[in-house]
Amino acid sequence: MSTDPSASRRKAPIERAAEIARRSQEIALDEGLSALTLRAVASRVGVTPALVSHYQPSMDALVATTFGAIVAAEISEVAEELAPCETSVAALKTLIDSLLGPERSAVTAVWLDAWSLGRRHAALAVEVGVQMDAWQAFLAELVKTGCARGEFRAIDPDAVAWQLLAIIDGLNAHAVVRYGHAQRLRGLVRTVAEHELGLPPGALGSGDDSEP
């Protein structure tokens, strides 16, 4: 049970709902989406399952919204990382380095859970589609901006965005099950990106990624 002494006190509905949402995200990141149960959330919050059920009558809906919140937060974090970049080339390099870094492994695991569980949970499947589209749109906008600046050349920026995301997702999925090392394979993503965007070899960096 939660050790927070304020957990069991009466709280305003909006405050309690926010707490349930926050604790649900913690469980998903710590233990995976499959661990997100009524009892688990109640235990983490420090209240009865009945109270959680009052605020979240559908666990399928809670799993979907929890996944969506985690992924949306990651997009916001990456956007903040890219904000100081003065060029689109620098922004793309930063994005590749960030998404293939070990600090993203917990969110990657949540993605893998969602892709798997979404086969049986309609609400989660819908949210997965929403968030995949959001990531594609985010990266496509980066590519389009680079093209407008004359830094990139791409006939179909949307297709390039999907291609890069597919490679990044694949490498990260391998790394989650300890097959390969995503960070060490950043060079592969850079090479593909440079080719697809008309950049000279090494434009996105050629540093040694052999160390974690």
Short mmCIF file of C-alpha atoms in Angstrom, two decimals:
data_model
loop_
_atom_site.label_atom_id
_atom_site.label_comp_id
_atom_site.label_asym_id
_atom_site.label_seq_id
_atom_site.Cartn_x
_atom_site.Cartn_y
_atom_site.Cartn_z
CA MET A 1 0.00 0.00 0.00
CA SER A 2 1.07 3.57 -0.48
CA THR A 3 3.05 5.12 2.36
CA ASP A 4 1.76 8.57 1.50
CA PRO A 5 -0.11 9.72 4.65
CA SER A 6 -2.41 11.84 2.52
CA ALA A 7 -3.50 8.92 0.32
CA SER A 8 -6.54 7.90 2.37
CA ARG A 9 -7.80 11.40 3.25
CA ARG A 10 -10.81 12.74 1.42
CA LYS A 11 -9.77 14.56 -1.73
CA ALA A 12 -11.59 16.62 -4.30
CA PRO A 13 -12.74 14.49 -7.25
CA ILE A 14 -10.38 16.19 -9.69
CA GLU A 15 -7.45 15.65 -7.33
CA ARG A 16 -8.27 11.99 -6.75
CA ALA A 17 -8.75 11.34 -10.47
CA ALA A 18 -5.39 12.94 -11.21
CA GLU A 19 -3.74 10.81 -8.54
CA ILE A 20 -5.21 7.62 -9.99
CA ALA A 21 -3.98 8.62 -13.43
CA ARG A 22 -0.49 9.40 -12.11
CA ARG A 23 -0.19 6.14 -10.17
CA SER A 24 -1.47 4.18 -13.16
CA GLN A 25 1.31 5.63 -15.27
CA GLU A 26 3.86 4.69 -12.62
CA ILE A 27 2.64 1.08 -12.63
CA ALA A 28 2.75 0.90 -16.42
CA LEU A 29 6.30 2.26 -16.56
CA ASP A 30 7.53 0.13 -13.65
CA GLU A 31 5.78 -3.16 -14.38
CA GLY A 32 4.09 -2.92 -17.78
CA LEU A 33 0.56 -2.32 -19.02
CA SER A 34 -0.45 -5.88 -18.17
CA ALA A 35 0.18 -5.10 -14.49
CA LEU A 36 -2.38 -2.31 -14.57
CA THR A 37 -5.24 -3.89 -12.61
CA LEU A 38 -7.89 -2.51 -10.29
CA ARG A 39 -6.14 -3.94 -7.22
CA ALA A 40 -2.72 -2.76 -8.33
CA VAL A 41 -3.89 0.82 -8.81
CA ALA A 42 -5.77 0.79 -5.49
CA SER A 43 -2.69 -0.51 -3.70
CA ARG A 44 -0.44 2.10 -5.29
CA VAL A 45 -2.86 4.92 -4.41
CA GLY A 46 -3.58 3.56 -0.94
CA VAL A 47 -7.37 3.29 -1.27
CA THR A 48 -9.93 0.54 -1.79
CA PRO A 49 -10.51 -1.00 -5.24
CA ALA A 50 -14.11 0.22 -5.00
CA LEU A 51 -12.94 3.83 -4.89
CA VAL A 52 -10.74 3.35 -7.94
CA SER A 53 -13.65 1.68 -9.71
CA HIS A 54 -15.80 4.69 -8.91
CA TYR A 55 -13.41 6.93 -10.83
CA GLN A 56 -12.41 4.38 -13.46
CA PRO A 57 -15.28 1.94 -14.07
CA SER A 58 -13.55 0.47 -17.14
CA MET A 59 -10.04 -0.87 -16.74
CA ASP A 60 -9.73 -1.23 -20.51
CA ALA A 61 -10.34 2.50 -20.82
CA LEU A 62 -7.83 3.22 -18.05
CA VAL A 63 -5.15 1.14 -19.77
CA ALA A 64 -5.76 3.02 -23.02
CA THR A 65 -5.68 6.47 -21.46
CA THR A 66 -2.62 5.56 -19.40
CA PHE A 67 -0.75 4.47 -22.50
CA GLY A 68 -1.82 7.63 -24.33
CA ALA A 69 -0.66 9.87 -21.50
CA ILE A 70 2.76 8.21 -21.31
CA VAL A 71 3.39 8.48 -25.04
CA ALA A 72 2.08 12.04 -25.28
CA ALA A 73 4.43 13.01 -22.45
CA GLU A 74 7.35 11.49 -24.32
CA ILE A 75 6.56 13.49 -27.45
CA SER A 76 6.49 16.66 -25.34
CA GLU A 77 9.83 15.76 -23.76
CA VAL A 78 11.47 15.13 -27.13
CA ALA A 79 10.02 18.38 -28.49
CA GLU A 80 11.67 20.23 -25.61
CA GLU A 81 14.98 18.53 -26.37
CA LEU A 82 14.75 19.61 -30.01
CA ALA A 83 13.69 23.20 -29.28
CA PRO A 84 17.24 24.60 -28.81
CA CYS A 85 18.45 23.09 -32.11
CA GLU A 86 19.20 25.80 -34.63
CA THR A 87 18.96 23.56 -37.70
CA SER A 88 16.75 20.71 -38.82
CA VAL A 89 19.84 18.53 -39.23
CA ALA A 90 20.73 19.09 -35.58
CA ALA A 91 17.15 18.43 -34.54
CA LEU A 92 17.01 15.12 -36.41
CA LYS A 93 20.34 14.02 -34.94
CA THR A 94 19.08 14.88 -31.46
CA LEU A 95 15.85 12.98 -32.05
CA ILE A 96 17.67 9.84 -33.21
CA ASP A 97 20.07 9.97 -30.28
CA SER A 98 17.22 10.49 -27.82
CA LEU A 99 14.84 7.82 -29.09
CA LEU A 100 17.58 5.20 -29.26
CA GLY A 101 18.98 6.07 -25.84
CA PRO A 102 18.60 3.82 -22.79
CA GLU A 103 16.57 6.41 -20.91
CA ARG A 104 13.63 5.66 -23.25
CA SER A 105 13.57 1.92 -22.53
CA ALA A 106 10.63 2.07 -20.10
CA VAL A 107 8.42 3.84 -22.62
CA THR A 108 9.55 1.44 -25.34
CA ALA A 109 8.42 -1.46 -23.16
CA VAL A 110 5.03 0.22 -22.75
CA TRP A 111 4.78 0.50 -26.54
CA LEU A 112 5.51 -3.21 -26.91
CA ASP A 113 2.84 -4.03 -24.34
CA ALA A 114 0.34 -1.84 -26.18
CA TRP A 115 1.02 -3.41 -29.57
CA SER A 116 0.50 -6.86 -28.08
CA LEU A 117 -2.45 -6.18 -25.77
CA GLY A 118 -4.13 -4.05 -28.40
CA ARG A 119 -4.95 -7.20 -30.35
CA ARG A 120 -7.62 -7.99 -27.78
CA HIS A 121 -8.51 -4.56 -26.40
CA ALA A 122 -10.29 -2.28 -28.85
CA ALA A 123 -9.86 0.92 -26.83
CA LEU A 124 -6.12 0.35 -26.53
CA ALA A 125 -5.82 -0.47 -30.24
CA VAL A 126 -7.49 2.82 -31.11
CA GLU A 127 -5.16 4.75 -28.80
CA VAL A 128 -2.12 3.01 -30.27
CA GLY A 129 -3.20 4.23 -33.70
CA VAL A 130 -3.72 7.75 -32.40
CA GLN A 131 -0.27 7.87 -30.82
CA MET A 132 1.49 6.29 -33.80
CA ASP A 133 -0.10 8.95 -36.00
CA ALA A 134 1.01 11.64 -33.54
CA TRP A 135 4.63 10.46 -33.67
CA GLN A 136 4.58 10.20 -37.44
CA ALA A 137 3.15 13.70 -37.74
CA PHE A 138 5.80 15.02 -35.34
CA LEU A 139 8.66 13.55 -37.35
CA ALA A 140 7.08 14.40 -40.71
CA GLU A 141 6.84 18.05 -39.62
CA LEU A 142 10.53 18.00 -38.75
CA VAL A 143 11.33 16.64 -42.21
CA LYS A 144 9.04 19.15 -43.95
CA THR A 145 10.62 22.02 -42.05
CA GLY A 146 14.05 20.80 -43.10
CA CYS A 147 12.94 20.64 -46.72
CA ALA A 148 11.53 24.17 -46.54
CA ARG A 149 14.85 25.38 -45.16
CA GLY A 150 16.74 23.67 -47.95
CA GLU A 151 18.51 21.31 -45.54
CA PHE A 152 16.67 18.13 -46.61
CA ARG A 153 15.43 16.79 -49.93
CA ALA A 154 12.46 14.43 -49.77
CA ILE A 155 9.74 13.73 -52.33
CA ASP A 156 7.43 12.27 -49.66
CA PRO A 157 8.25 13.51 -46.13
CA ASP A 158 5.36 11.51 -44.66
CA ALA A 159 6.74 8.26 -46.05
CA VAL A 160 10.24 9.09 -44.83
CA ALA A 161 8.85 9.71 -41.34
CA TRP A 162 7.13 6.32 -41.30
CA GLN A 163 10.29 4.61 -42.55
CA LEU A 164 12.50 6.14 -39.86
CA LEU A 165 9.99 5.39 -37.11
CA ALA A 166 9.73 1.78 -38.24
CA ILE A 167 13.51 1.34 -38.02
CA ILE A 168 13.73 3.08 -34.65
CA ASP A 169 10.83 1.07 -33.22
CA GLY A 170 12.33 -2.17 -34.50
CA LEU A 171 15.75 -1.53 -32.99
CA ASN A 172 14.23 -0.48 -29.68
CA ALA A 173 12.00 -3.57 -29.62
CA HIS A 174 15.05 -5.77 -30.12
CA ALA A 175 16.88 -3.98 -27.32
CA VAL A 176 14.01 -4.48 -24.85
CA VAL A 177 14.44 -8.27 -25.13
CA ARG A 178 18.22 -7.86 -25.07
CA TYR A 179 18.69 -8.70 -28.73
CA GLY A 180 21.19 -6.23 -30.07
CA HIS A 181 21.79 -2.77 -28.65
CA ALA A 182 19.75 0.11 -30.02
CA GLN A 183 22.22 2.76 -28.94
CA ARG A 184 25.06 1.02 -30.77
CA LEU A 185 22.99 0.90 -33.95
CA ARG A 186 22.24 4.61 -34.14
CA GLY A 187 24.61 4.74 -37.11
CA LEU A 188 22.23 2.55 -39.10
CA VAL A 189 19.36 5.00 -38.58
CA ARG A 190 21.61 7.93 -39.40
CA THR A 191 22.76 6.28 -42.63
CA VAL A 192 19.19 5.60 -43.76
CA ALA A 193 18.08 9.11 -42.82
CA GLU A 194 21.01 10.69 -44.67
CA HIS A 195 20.23 8.65 -47.78
CA GLU A 196 16.49 9.39 -47.74
CA LEU A 197 16.96 13.10 -47.06
CA GLY A 198 19.77 13.81 -49.52
CA LEU A 199 22.37 14.48 -46.84
CA PRO A 200 26.07 13.74 -47.22
CA PRO A 201 27.43 10.77 -45.25
CA GLY A 202 28.20 11.77 -41.69
CA ALA A 203 25.91 14.80 -41.71
CA LEU A 204 23.93 13.36 -38.79
CA GLY A 205 27.06 12.43 -36.86
CA SER A 206 29.48 9.58 -37.01
CA GLY A 207 30.58 9.33 -33.40
CA ASP A 208 31.38 6.04 -31.69
CA ASP A 209 28.18 4.58 -30.26
CA SER A 210 29.80 1.40 -29.04
CA GLU A 211 29.57 2.45 -25.42
CA PRO A 212 26.15 2.40 -23.67
#
